[in-house]
Coordinates of C-alpha atoms in Angstrom, one line a residue:
M1 CA -13.8 -9.1 17.7
I2 CA -16.0 -9.6 14.6
T3 CA -19.5 -11.1 15.0
V4 CA -21.5 -12.7 12.2
S5 CA -25.2 -13.0 12.8
N6 CA -27.6 -15.0 10.5
V7 CA -25.7 -14.2 7.3
G8 CA -27.0 -15.6 4.1
L9 CA -26.1 -15.2 0.5
R10 CA -27.4 -16.8 -2.7
Y11 CA -26.3 -16.5 -6.3
G12 CA -29.2 -17.5 -8.5
D13 CA -30.1 -21.1 -7.5
R14 CA -26.9 -21.6 -5.7
K15 CA -26.8 -21.1 -1.9
L16 CA -23.3 -20.0 -0.7
F17 CA -24.2 -19.2 3.0
D18 CA -27.2 -20.0 5.0
D19 CA -27.9 -18.6 8.5
V20 CA -24.2 -18.3 9.4
N21 CA -23.6 -17.4 13.1
I22 CA -20.0 -17.2 14.3
K23 CA -17.7 -15.1 16.5
F24 CA -14.0 -14.5 15.7
T25 CA -12.3 -13.5 18.9
P26 CA -9.1 -11.6 19.7
G27 CA -5.9 -13.5 20.1
N28 CA -6.8 -16.2 17.6
C29 CA -5.9 -16.9 14.0
Y30 CA -8.7 -18.6 12.0
G31 CA -7.9 -20.6 8.9
L32 CA -11.0 -20.4 6.6
I33 CA -11.1 -23.6 4.6
G34 CA -13.6 -25.1 2.1
A35 CA -13.7 -26.7 -1.3
N36 CA -13.0 -24.6 -4.4
G37 CA -16.0 -22.5 -5.1
A38 CA -17.4 -22.9 -1.6
G39 CA -17.2 -19.1 -1.1
K40 CA -14.2 -18.5 1.1
S41 CA -13.1 -15.3 -0.7
T42 CA -16.7 -14.1 -0.9
F43 CA -17.1 -14.6 2.8
L44 CA -14.0 -12.4 3.5
K45 CA -15.6 -9.7 1.2
I46 CA -18.8 -9.9 3.3
L47 CA -16.7 -9.5 6.5
S48 CA -14.9 -6.5 5.0
G49 CA -18.1 -4.9 3.7
E50 CA -17.1 -5.1 0.0
I51 CA -20.1 -7.4 -0.6
E52 CA -23.4 -7.0 1.3
A53 CA -25.1 -10.2 2.5
Q54 CA -28.7 -10.7 1.5
S55 CA -29.6 -11.5 5.1
G56 CA -28.0 -11.1 8.5
S57 CA -25.3 -8.7 9.6
V58 CA -21.6 -8.4 10.5
H59 CA -20.5 -6.3 13.5
L60 CA -17.1 -5.1 14.6
G61 CA -16.4 -4.3 18.2
P62 CA -16.8 -0.6 19.2
G63 CA -14.0 1.6 17.8
E64 CA -12.2 -1.4 16.2
R65 CA -10.4 -1.2 12.9
L66 CA -10.4 -3.9 10.2
A67 CA -7.7 -4.3 7.6
V68 CA -7.8 -6.3 4.3
L69 CA -5.0 -7.6 2.0
K70 CA -5.8 -5.9 -1.3
Q71 CA -5.8 -8.0 -4.4
N72 CA -5.4 -5.2 -7.0
H73 CA -1.6 -4.9 -7.4
F74 CA -1.9 -1.8 -9.6
E75 CA -4.1 0.3 -7.4
Y76 CA -1.4 2.5 -6.1
E77 CA 1.0 3.0 -9.0
E78 CA 1.5 6.7 -8.5
F79 CA 2.2 6.6 -4.8
E80 CA 5.5 6.0 -2.9
V81 CA 5.9 2.6 -1.3
L82 CA 6.2 3.9 2.3
K83 CA 3.0 6.0 1.8
V84 CA 1.1 3.0 0.4
V85 CA 1.8 1.0 3.6
I86 CA 0.6 3.9 5.8
M87 CA -2.6 4.0 3.8
G88 CA -3.4 0.8 5.5
H89 CA -4.6 2.9 8.4
T90 CA -7.1 5.1 6.6
R91 CA -7.8 7.6 9.4
L92 CA -4.1 8.1 10.2
Y93 CA -3.4 8.7 6.5
E94 CA -6.3 11.2 6.3
V95 CA -5.0 13.1 9.4
M96 CA -1.5 13.2 7.8
Q97 CA -2.9 14.6 4.6
E98 CA -5.1 17.2 6.4
K99 CA -2.1 18.3 8.5
D100 CA 0.1 18.7 5.5
A101 CA -2.6 20.7 3.6
I102 CA -3.0 23.1 6.5
Y103 CA 0.7 23.7 7.0
M104 CA 1.2 24.4 3.3
K105 CA -1.3 27.3 3.3
A106 CA 0.1 30.6 2.5
D107 CA -2.5 32.4 4.6
F108 CA -2.4 30.4 7.8
T109 CA -5.2 31.6 10.1
D110 CA -6.0 31.2 13.8
E111 CA -8.7 28.8 12.8
D112 CA -6.2 26.7 10.9
G113 CA -4.0 26.7 13.9
M114 CA -6.8 25.3 16.1
K115 CA -7.6 22.7 13.5
A116 CA -3.9 21.8 13.2
A117 CA -3.7 21.4 17.0
E118 CA -6.7 19.0 17.0
L119 CA -5.1 17.0 14.2
E120 CA -1.7 16.9 15.9
G121 CA -3.5 15.5 19.0
E122 CA -5.3 12.8 17.0
F123 CA -2.0 12.1 15.1
A124 CA -0.2 11.4 18.4
E125 CA -3.1 9.2 19.6
L126 CA -2.9 7.1 16.4
N127 CA 0.8 6.6 17.0
G128 CA 1.6 8.7 14.0
W129 CA 5.1 9.6 15.1
E130 CA 6.0 6.0 14.8
A131 CA 4.2 5.4 11.5
E132 CA 7.1 5.7 9.1
S133 CA 9.5 3.6 11.2
E134 CA 6.8 0.9 11.7
A135 CA 6.1 0.8 7.9
A136 CA 9.8 0.5 7.2
I137 CA 10.1 -2.4 9.6
L138 CA 7.3 -4.2 8.0
L139 CA 8.7 -3.7 4.5
K140 CA 12.2 -4.8 5.5
G141 CA 10.8 -7.9 7.2
L142 CA 9.1 -8.9 4.0
G143 CA 12.2 -8.3 2.0
I144 CA 11.7 -4.8 0.6
P145 CA 15.1 -3.0 1.0
D146 CA 15.4 0.7 2.2
D147 CA 16.3 2.0 -1.3
L148 CA 12.8 1.0 -2.6
H149 CA 10.8 2.7 0.2
D150 CA 10.7 6.1 -1.6
K151 CA 10.1 4.6 -5.0
K152 CA 6.7 4.7 -6.7
M153 CA 4.8 1.5 -6.8
E154 CA 5.0 1.5 -10.6
E155 CA 8.7 1.0 -10.4
L156 CA 8.4 -2.2 -8.4
N157 CA 8.2 -5.7 -9.9
G158 CA 5.0 -7.8 -9.3
G159 CA 6.4 -9.8 -6.4
D160 CA 7.5 -6.7 -4.5
K161 CA 4.1 -5.0 -5.1
V162 CA 2.4 -8.0 -3.4
K163 CA 4.7 -7.6 -0.4
V164 CA 3.9 -3.9 -0.1
L165 CA 0.2 -4.6 -0.1
L166 CA 0.7 -7.2 2.6
A167 CA 2.7 -4.7 4.7
Q168 CA -0.2 -2.3 4.2
A169 CA -2.7 -4.8 5.6
L170 CA -0.4 -5.5 8.6
F171 CA 0.3 -1.8 9.4
G172 CA -1.0 -0.1 12.5
K173 CA -2.0 -3.3 14.4
P174 CA -5.5 -3.6 13.1
D175 CA -8.1 -5.2 15.4
V176 CA -9.2 -7.6 12.7
L177 CA -7.0 -8.7 9.9
L178 CA -8.4 -10.5 6.7
L179 CA -5.8 -12.2 4.5
D180 CA -6.8 -14.0 1.3
E181 CA -3.9 -16.2 0.1
P182 CA -1.1 -14.0 1.7
T183 CA 1.7 -16.3 0.8
N184 CA 1.2 -16.2 -2.9
H185 CA 4.3 -14.9 -4.7
L186 CA 6.2 -14.6 -1.4
D187 CA 9.7 -16.1 -1.1
I188 CA 10.6 -18.5 1.7
K189 CA 12.2 -15.9 3.9
A190 CA 9.1 -13.6 3.6
I191 CA 6.8 -16.4 4.4
Q192 CA 8.8 -17.3 7.5
W193 CA 8.7 -13.7 8.6
L194 CA 5.0 -13.5 8.1
E195 CA 4.5 -16.7 10.1
E196 CA 6.3 -15.2 13.1
F197 CA 4.4 -11.9 12.8
L198 CA 1.1 -13.7 12.9
I199 CA 2.1 -16.1 15.7
N200 CA 2.8 -13.0 17.8
F201 CA -0.1 -10.9 16.6
E202 CA -2.5 -10.3 19.5
N203 CA -5.7 -9.4 17.7
T204 CA -8.0 -11.4 15.4
V205 CA -6.8 -12.9 12.1
I206 CA -8.9 -14.7 9.5
V207 CA -6.9 -16.2 6.6
V208 CA -7.6 -18.2 3.5
S209 CA -4.6 -20.2 2.2
H210 CA -3.8 -23.3 0.2
D211 CA -0.4 -23.5 2.0
R212 CA -0.9 -26.2 4.7
H213 CA 2.4 -25.6 6.3
F214 CA 1.4 -21.9 6.8
L215 CA -2.0 -22.8 8.2
N216 CA -0.4 -25.3 10.6
K217 CA 2.1 -22.7 11.8
V218 CA -0.2 -19.8 12.4
C219 CA -3.7 -21.1 13.0
T220 CA -5.3 -21.6 16.4
H221 CA -8.6 -22.5 14.9
I222 CA -10.0 -23.8 11.6
A223 CA -13.3 -22.3 10.2
D224 CA -14.7 -25.0 8.0
L225 CA -17.1 -23.8 5.3
D226 CA -19.3 -26.8 4.5
F227 CA -23.0 -27.3 3.6
S228 CA -23.3 -23.4 3.4
K229 CA -22.4 -23.2 7.2
I230 CA -19.2 -22.4 9.0
Q231 CA -18.1 -24.6 11.9
I232 CA -15.2 -23.6 14.1
Y233 CA -12.7 -26.3 15.2
V234 CA -9.8 -25.8 17.7
G235 CA -6.3 -26.5 16.3
N236 CA -4.5 -26.1 13.0
Y237 CA -5.2 -27.6 9.6
D238 CA -3.5 -31.0 10.2
F239 CA -5.4 -31.4 13.4
W240 CA -8.7 -30.6 11.6
Y241 CA -7.8 -33.0 8.8
E242 CA -6.8 -35.9 11.1
S243 CA -9.8 -35.3 13.4
S244 CA -12.2 -35.4 10.5
Q245 CA -10.7 -38.6 9.3
L246 CA -10.9 -40.1 12.8
A247 CA -14.6 -39.0 13.0
S248 CA -15.3 -40.7 9.7
R249 CA -13.7 -43.9 10.9
M250 CA -15.7 -43.7 14.1
A251 CA -19.0 -43.1 12.2
T252 CA -18.5 -46.2 10.0
D253 CA -17.8 -48.3 13.1
A254 CA -20.8 -47.3 15.1
N255 CA -20.8 -50.5 17.2
R256 CA -17.5 -49.8 18.9
K257 CA -17.7 -49.0 22.6
K258 CA -17.7 -45.3 23.5
E259 CA -14.8 -46.0 25.9
E260 CA -12.6 -47.2 23.0
K261 CA -13.5 -44.2 20.9
I262 CA -12.7 -41.9 23.8
K263 CA -9.3 -43.6 24.2
D264 CA -8.6 -43.1 20.4
L265 CA -9.5 -39.4 20.8
Q266 CA -7.3 -39.0 23.9
N267 CA -4.3 -40.6 22.1
F268 CA -5.0 -38.5 19.0
I269 CA -5.1 -35.2 21.0
A270 CA -2.0 -36.2 23.0
R271 CA 0.0 -36.7 19.8
F272 CA -0.9 -33.3 18.4
S273 CA -0.6 -31.5 21.8
A274 CA 3.0 -32.8 22.1
N275 CA 3.9 -30.8 19.1
A276 CA 2.4 -27.6 20.3
S277 CA 5.3 -26.2 22.4
K278 CA 7.3 -23.8 20.3
S279 CA 5.4 -20.5 20.8
K280 CA 2.9 -18.9 23.1
Q281 CA 0.3 -19.3 20.4
A282 CA 1.0 -23.0 20.1
T283 CA 1.0 -23.4 23.9
S284 CA -2.5 -21.8 24.1
R285 CA -3.6 -24.1 21.3
K286 CA -2.5 -27.1 23.4
K287 CA -4.7 -26.0 26.3
L288 CA -7.6 -25.7 23.9
L289 CA -7.0 -29.1 22.5
D290 CA -6.9 -30.7 25.9
K291 CA -10.6 -29.5 26.4
I292 CA -11.9 -31.3 23.3
T293 CA -14.6 -33.9 23.9
L294 CA -15.8 -36.7 21.7
D295 CA -18.9 -34.7 20.6
D296 CA -16.6 -31.9 19.2
I297 CA -15.1 -34.3 16.6
R298 CA -17.3 -34.4 13.5
P299 CA -16.8 -36.0 10.1
S300 CA -16.5 -33.7 7.1
S301 CA -18.4 -33.9 3.9
R302 CA -15.2 -33.0 2.0
R303 CA -14.4 -35.4 -0.9
Y304 CA -10.8 -36.3 -1.6
P305 CA -9.7 -37.7 -5.0
Y306 CA -7.8 -41.0 -5.1
V307 CA -4.2 -40.4 -6.1
G308 CA -2.1 -43.5 -6.4
F309 CA 0.8 -44.2 -8.7
T310 CA 1.7 -47.9 -9.2
P311 CA 4.9 -48.7 -11.2
E312 CA 4.3 -51.6 -13.7
R313 CA 8.0 -52.5 -13.6
E314 CA 10.5 -52.6 -10.7
I315 CA 13.1 -50.0 -11.2
G316 CA 16.8 -50.9 -11.4
N317 CA 19.8 -49.1 -9.9
D318 CA 20.8 -47.2 -13.0
L319 CA 18.1 -44.5 -13.3
L320 CA 19.5 -41.3 -14.8
R321 CA 22.9 -39.8 -15.4
V322 CA 23.1 -36.0 -16.3
E323 CA 26.5 -34.6 -17.3
G324 CA 27.4 -31.0 -17.9
I325 CA 24.0 -29.7 -19.2
S326 CA 23.9 -26.0 -20.0
K327 CA 21.2 -24.0 -21.6
T328 CA 20.8 -20.3 -22.6
I329 CA 17.4 -18.8 -23.3
D330 CA 17.0 -15.3 -24.7
G331 CA 20.6 -14.5 -23.9
V332 CA 20.4 -15.6 -20.3
R333 CA 22.1 -18.8 -19.2
V334 CA 19.5 -20.6 -17.1
L335 CA 21.4 -23.9 -16.7
N336 CA 25.1 -23.8 -16.1
N337 CA 27.0 -27.1 -16.3
I338 CA 24.4 -29.2 -14.4
S339 CA 25.5 -32.7 -13.5
F340 CA 23.9 -35.3 -11.2
I341 CA 23.0 -39.0 -10.9
V342 CA 19.5 -40.2 -9.8
N343 CA 19.5 -43.3 -7.6
K344 CA 16.9 -45.8 -6.8
D345 CA 14.4 -44.5 -4.2
D346 CA 15.4 -40.9 -4.7
K347 CA 12.6 -38.4 -4.3
I348 CA 14.3 -35.2 -5.4
A349 CA 12.9 -31.7 -4.8
L350 CA 14.1 -29.3 -7.4
V351 CA 14.4 -25.8 -5.9
G352 CA 15.8 -22.4 -6.7
K353 CA 14.6 -18.8 -7.4
D354 CA 14.7 -19.2 -11.2
E355 CA 11.4 -20.8 -12.3
I356 CA 12.5 -20.9 -15.9
A357 CA 15.6 -22.9 -15.0
K358 CA 13.6 -25.6 -13.3
T359 CA 11.1 -25.9 -16.1
T360 CA 13.9 -25.9 -18.7
L361 CA 15.6 -28.9 -16.9
F362 CA 12.3 -30.8 -16.9
K363 CA 11.8 -30.1 -20.6
I364 CA 15.3 -31.3 -21.5
L365 CA 15.0 -34.5 -19.4
T366 CA 11.7 -35.3 -21.2
G367 CA 13.1 -34.6 -24.7
E368 CA 11.0 -31.4 -25.3
M369 CA 14.1 -29.2 -25.5
E370 CA 17.7 -29.8 -26.5
P371 CA 20.5 -28.6 -24.2
D372 CA 23.2 -26.3 -25.7
S373 CA 25.8 -28.6 -24.3
G374 CA 26.0 -31.7 -22.1
S375 CA 24.0 -34.9 -22.1
F376 CA 21.7 -37.2 -20.1
K377 CA 20.8 -40.9 -20.2
W378 CA 17.9 -42.7 -18.8
G379 CA 18.4 -46.3 -17.5
I380 CA 16.9 -49.1 -19.6
T381 CA 14.6 -50.2 -16.7
T382 CA 13.0 -46.8 -16.4
S383 CA 9.8 -45.4 -17.8
Q384 CA 8.9 -41.8 -17.2
A385 CA 5.7 -39.8 -16.8
Y386 CA 5.8 -36.0 -16.9
F387 CA 3.5 -33.4 -15.4
P388 CA 4.2 -30.0 -17.2
K389 CA 3.6 -26.7 -15.5
D390 CA 1.8 -25.5 -18.6
N391 CA -0.8 -28.2 -19.7
S392 CA -2.7 -26.0 -22.2
E393 CA -1.7 -28.1 -25.2
F394 CA -3.6 -31.0 -23.8
F395 CA -6.9 -29.1 -23.4
E396 CA -7.1 -26.0 -25.6
G397 CA -9.6 -26.6 -28.4
N398 CA -9.9 -30.2 -27.5
E399 CA -13.6 -31.3 -28.0
L400 CA -13.2 -34.8 -26.7
T401 CA -15.2 -35.9 -23.6
L402 CA -13.2 -36.7 -20.5
V403 CA -13.7 -40.4 -21.1
D404 CA -12.4 -40.2 -24.6
W405 CA -9.6 -37.8 -23.5
L406 CA -8.4 -40.2 -20.9
R407 CA -8.8 -43.2 -23.3
Q408 CA -5.9 -41.7 -25.4
F409 CA -3.5 -42.4 -22.6
S410 CA -4.8 -45.8 -21.5
P411 CA -2.1 -48.3 -22.6
N412 CA -4.6 -51.3 -22.8
D413 CA -7.5 -49.5 -24.4
Q414 CA -9.6 -49.9 -21.2
S415 CA -13.4 -50.2 -21.3
E416 CA -15.6 -47.2 -20.8
S417 CA -16.8 -48.5 -17.4
F418 CA -13.1 -48.7 -16.3
L419 CA -12.4 -45.2 -17.4
R420 CA -15.6 -43.9 -15.8
G421 CA -14.7 -45.6 -12.6
F422 CA -11.2 -44.2 -12.8
L423 CA -12.5 -40.6 -13.4
G424 CA -15.0 -41.1 -10.6
R425 CA -12.1 -41.7 -8.1
M426 CA -10.7 -38.4 -9.3
L427 CA -14.1 -36.7 -8.5
F428 CA -15.5 -36.7 -12.0
S429 CA -18.9 -38.4 -11.4
G430 CA -22.0 -39.0 -13.4
E431 CA -22.5 -36.7 -16.4
E432 CA -19.3 -34.8 -15.6
V433 CA -17.3 -37.4 -17.5
L434 CA -19.0 -36.2 -20.7
K435 CA -17.7 -32.7 -20.3
K436 CA -15.5 -31.4 -23.1
A437 CA -11.8 -31.3 -22.2
S438 CA -11.7 -27.7 -23.5
V439 CA -14.0 -26.3 -20.8
L440 CA -12.3 -27.7 -17.7
S441 CA -11.2 -25.5 -14.8
G442 CA -7.6 -25.3 -13.8
G443 CA -8.0 -27.7 -10.9
E444 CA -10.0 -30.2 -13.2
K445 CA -7.2 -30.1 -15.8
V446 CA -4.6 -30.9 -13.1
R447 CA -6.7 -33.9 -11.9
C448 CA -6.9 -35.1 -15.5
M449 CA -3.2 -34.8 -16.0
L450 CA -2.6 -36.8 -12.8
S451 CA -5.0 -39.5 -14.1
K452 CA -3.0 -39.7 -17.3
M453 CA 0.2 -40.2 -15.2
M454 CA -1.4 -42.9 -13.0
L455 CA -2.5 -44.9 -16.1
S456 CA 1.1 -44.8 -17.4
G457 CA 2.5 -47.2 -14.8
A458 CA 5.8 -45.2 -14.9
N459 CA 8.5 -45.9 -12.3
V460 CA 10.0 -42.4 -12.6
L461 CA 7.8 -39.3 -12.2
L462 CA 8.7 -35.7 -13.2
L463 CA 6.4 -33.1 -11.8
D464 CA 6.7 -29.4 -12.4
E465 CA 4.5 -27.5 -9.8
P466 CA 1.8 -30.1 -9.6
T467 CA -0.1 -28.4 -6.7
N468 CA -0.9 -25.3 -8.8
H469 CA -4.7 -24.8 -9.1
L470 CA -5.5 -27.6 -6.7
D471 CA -7.7 -27.2 -3.6
L472 CA -6.5 -28.4 -0.2
E473 CA -8.2 -31.8 -0.5
S474 CA -6.6 -32.6 -3.9
I475 CA -3.2 -31.3 -2.6
T476 CA -3.5 -33.6 0.5
A477 CA -4.5 -36.6 -1.7
L478 CA -1.6 -36.0 -4.1
N479 CA 0.8 -35.5 -1.2
N480 CA -0.2 -38.8 0.3
G481 CA 0.0 -40.5 -3.1
L482 CA 3.6 -39.4 -3.7
I483 CA 4.6 -40.3 -0.1
N484 CA 3.5 -43.9 -0.9
Y485 CA 4.9 -44.0 -4.4
K486 CA 7.4 -46.9 -4.8
G487 CA 9.3 -45.4 -7.7
S488 CA 11.6 -42.4 -8.0
L489 CA 10.6 -38.8 -8.7
I490 CA 11.9 -35.3 -9.4
F491 CA 9.5 -32.5 -8.6
S492 CA 9.3 -28.8 -8.0
S493 CA 6.8 -27.1 -5.8
H494 CA 6.2 -24.0 -3.6
D495 CA 4.3 -26.0 -1.0
H496 CA 6.5 -26.3 2.0
Q497 CA 4.7 -29.3 3.6
F498 CA 4.5 -31.0 0.2
I499 CA 8.3 -30.8 -0.2
E500 CA 9.1 -31.6 3.4
T501 CA 7.0 -34.8 3.6
I502 CA 8.0 -36.2 0.2
A503 CA 11.6 -35.3 -0.6
N504 CA 14.7 -37.1 0.7
R505 CA 17.1 -35.1 -1.5
V506 CA 17.1 -31.4 -2.4
M507 CA 18.8 -30.0 -5.6
E508 CA 19.0 -26.2 -5.9
I509 CA 19.7 -24.7 -9.3
T510 CA 21.9 -21.6 -8.9
P511 CA 23.5 -19.4 -11.5
N512 CA 26.8 -21.2 -10.8
G513 CA 25.5 -24.7 -11.1
L514 CA 23.8 -27.2 -8.8
M515 CA 23.8 -27.6 -5.0
D516 CA 22.9 -31.2 -4.2
K517 CA 21.9 -32.2 -0.7
Q518 CA 20.9 -35.6 0.6
M519 CA 18.6 -34.3 3.3
S520 CA 15.0 -33.2 4.1
Y521 CA 13.7 -29.8 3.0
D522 CA 13.7 -28.4 6.5
E523 CA 17.3 -29.5 7.0
Y524 CA 18.2 -27.8 3.7
L525 CA 16.5 -24.6 4.8
E526 CA 18.3 -24.6 8.2
N527 CA 21.6 -25.4 6.5
S528 CA 21.2 -22.6 4.0
E529 CA 20.3 -20.1 6.7
L530 CA 23.4 -21.2 8.7
Q531 CA 25.6 -20.7 5.7
K532 CA 24.3 -17.2 5.2
Q533 CA 25.0 -16.3 8.8
V534 CA 28.5 -17.6 8.6
A535 CA 29.1 -15.7 5.3
A536 CA 27.8 -12.5 6.9
L537 CA 30.5 -12.7 9.6
Y538 CA 33.2 -12.4 6.9
E539 CA 31.6 -9.6 4.9

């Protein structure tokens, strides 16, 4: 258990936390959410002791151990991978080092023998005999093969280093586990393994993540950082989001009878409880949901941008035909004889391990890059809008205000009041619309690019990783906007829920060409896993 009492922190005139009182109890996984800049990562640092609060205190239970996912991927370059994982249990690692130092002494004394015996006893109590096998299991679960376990960290690529640091945090069954964006840079298989690990983890977990699917899978509670306070809600992220929306609707309709509101709440809880049946964690969550009362449901102050794409022209049946496109970059063939046809109402998720391949295909389809061979043709009824992964050319050195920046892309030279209103719906209010385009944050740039696309009235959208840099509120708004979009789209994303709720077709770019499946993302993942299992039988 970790207890937070009267914690407060202020940076200059800005108040991050004010008199925060909260308990995080064993057996639960808490998703810490809040708008960008609200202080989620800072709060984790206060819990870990890395930052000291200006008031209040944080207490661990007696004899309990806390583990943190480290963010410095170059901290352990000179150490072997297996050893780095074991370092996650500081005292166990210290005991191992002390033991080794004593046994390596040339003049081993009786006093050394007594000390070694004490250390051996503590080593056994800390489950030291199982340390290397436990570390190896964690590494393999996250996709680090045996032949890398004895390598030095400096020999690993960036993605594998992230996995090793995650294994370090998970090692030794810590009493409290703090994870800040643990799914970043993980592949699908590693994320699925981590989800199962945390679902079955019996101690306390506090996690910050922009991955809604991950939060929905692992969280028993949501810790909402809002108005410098933290409020705990039972359930996963979707439950929190839907309940906050329900509370807002109830608040705006104050004259409704309480009995009707209670019925709405009961129906709402029943719908979510019905889905909580696949694990013991989900089952315990269902029991908690059943205990919720009307007073537990509160509206959130969270602001969501308005994201809505309206095609100006109805799309025809002949959208896009791609035939035999190949492309080599820096001596590596990233696209190999790619052919496909886009049909009306297709919402295509472009997936695959090679990020360059996906971006290259987008650039070819938008005319930014020429293929080495092959061709493509857009239908005459189509108009396209493109969201590039790298938007720097639109903003770097650009001294235009946001109003004037957006005016460039307004087809009808809209009035300033229209553009201000449009930007307001994208959460740029008041004097913010006079900010220079060059000083925007990553999330603000993405919202501007989405505004540009909305003004275009295009009936085909191409989006390359549009959720990068966005907070949960903006991701949710974009997700809903694309679900409701009446045109066709091709997009790439690492957000599981984003893909699953939007795509009706999945195209995977492989070194040998294109795998094209008319199915949902979850069906595609299940199909891929089944194919791997069948292939393994014949190896």
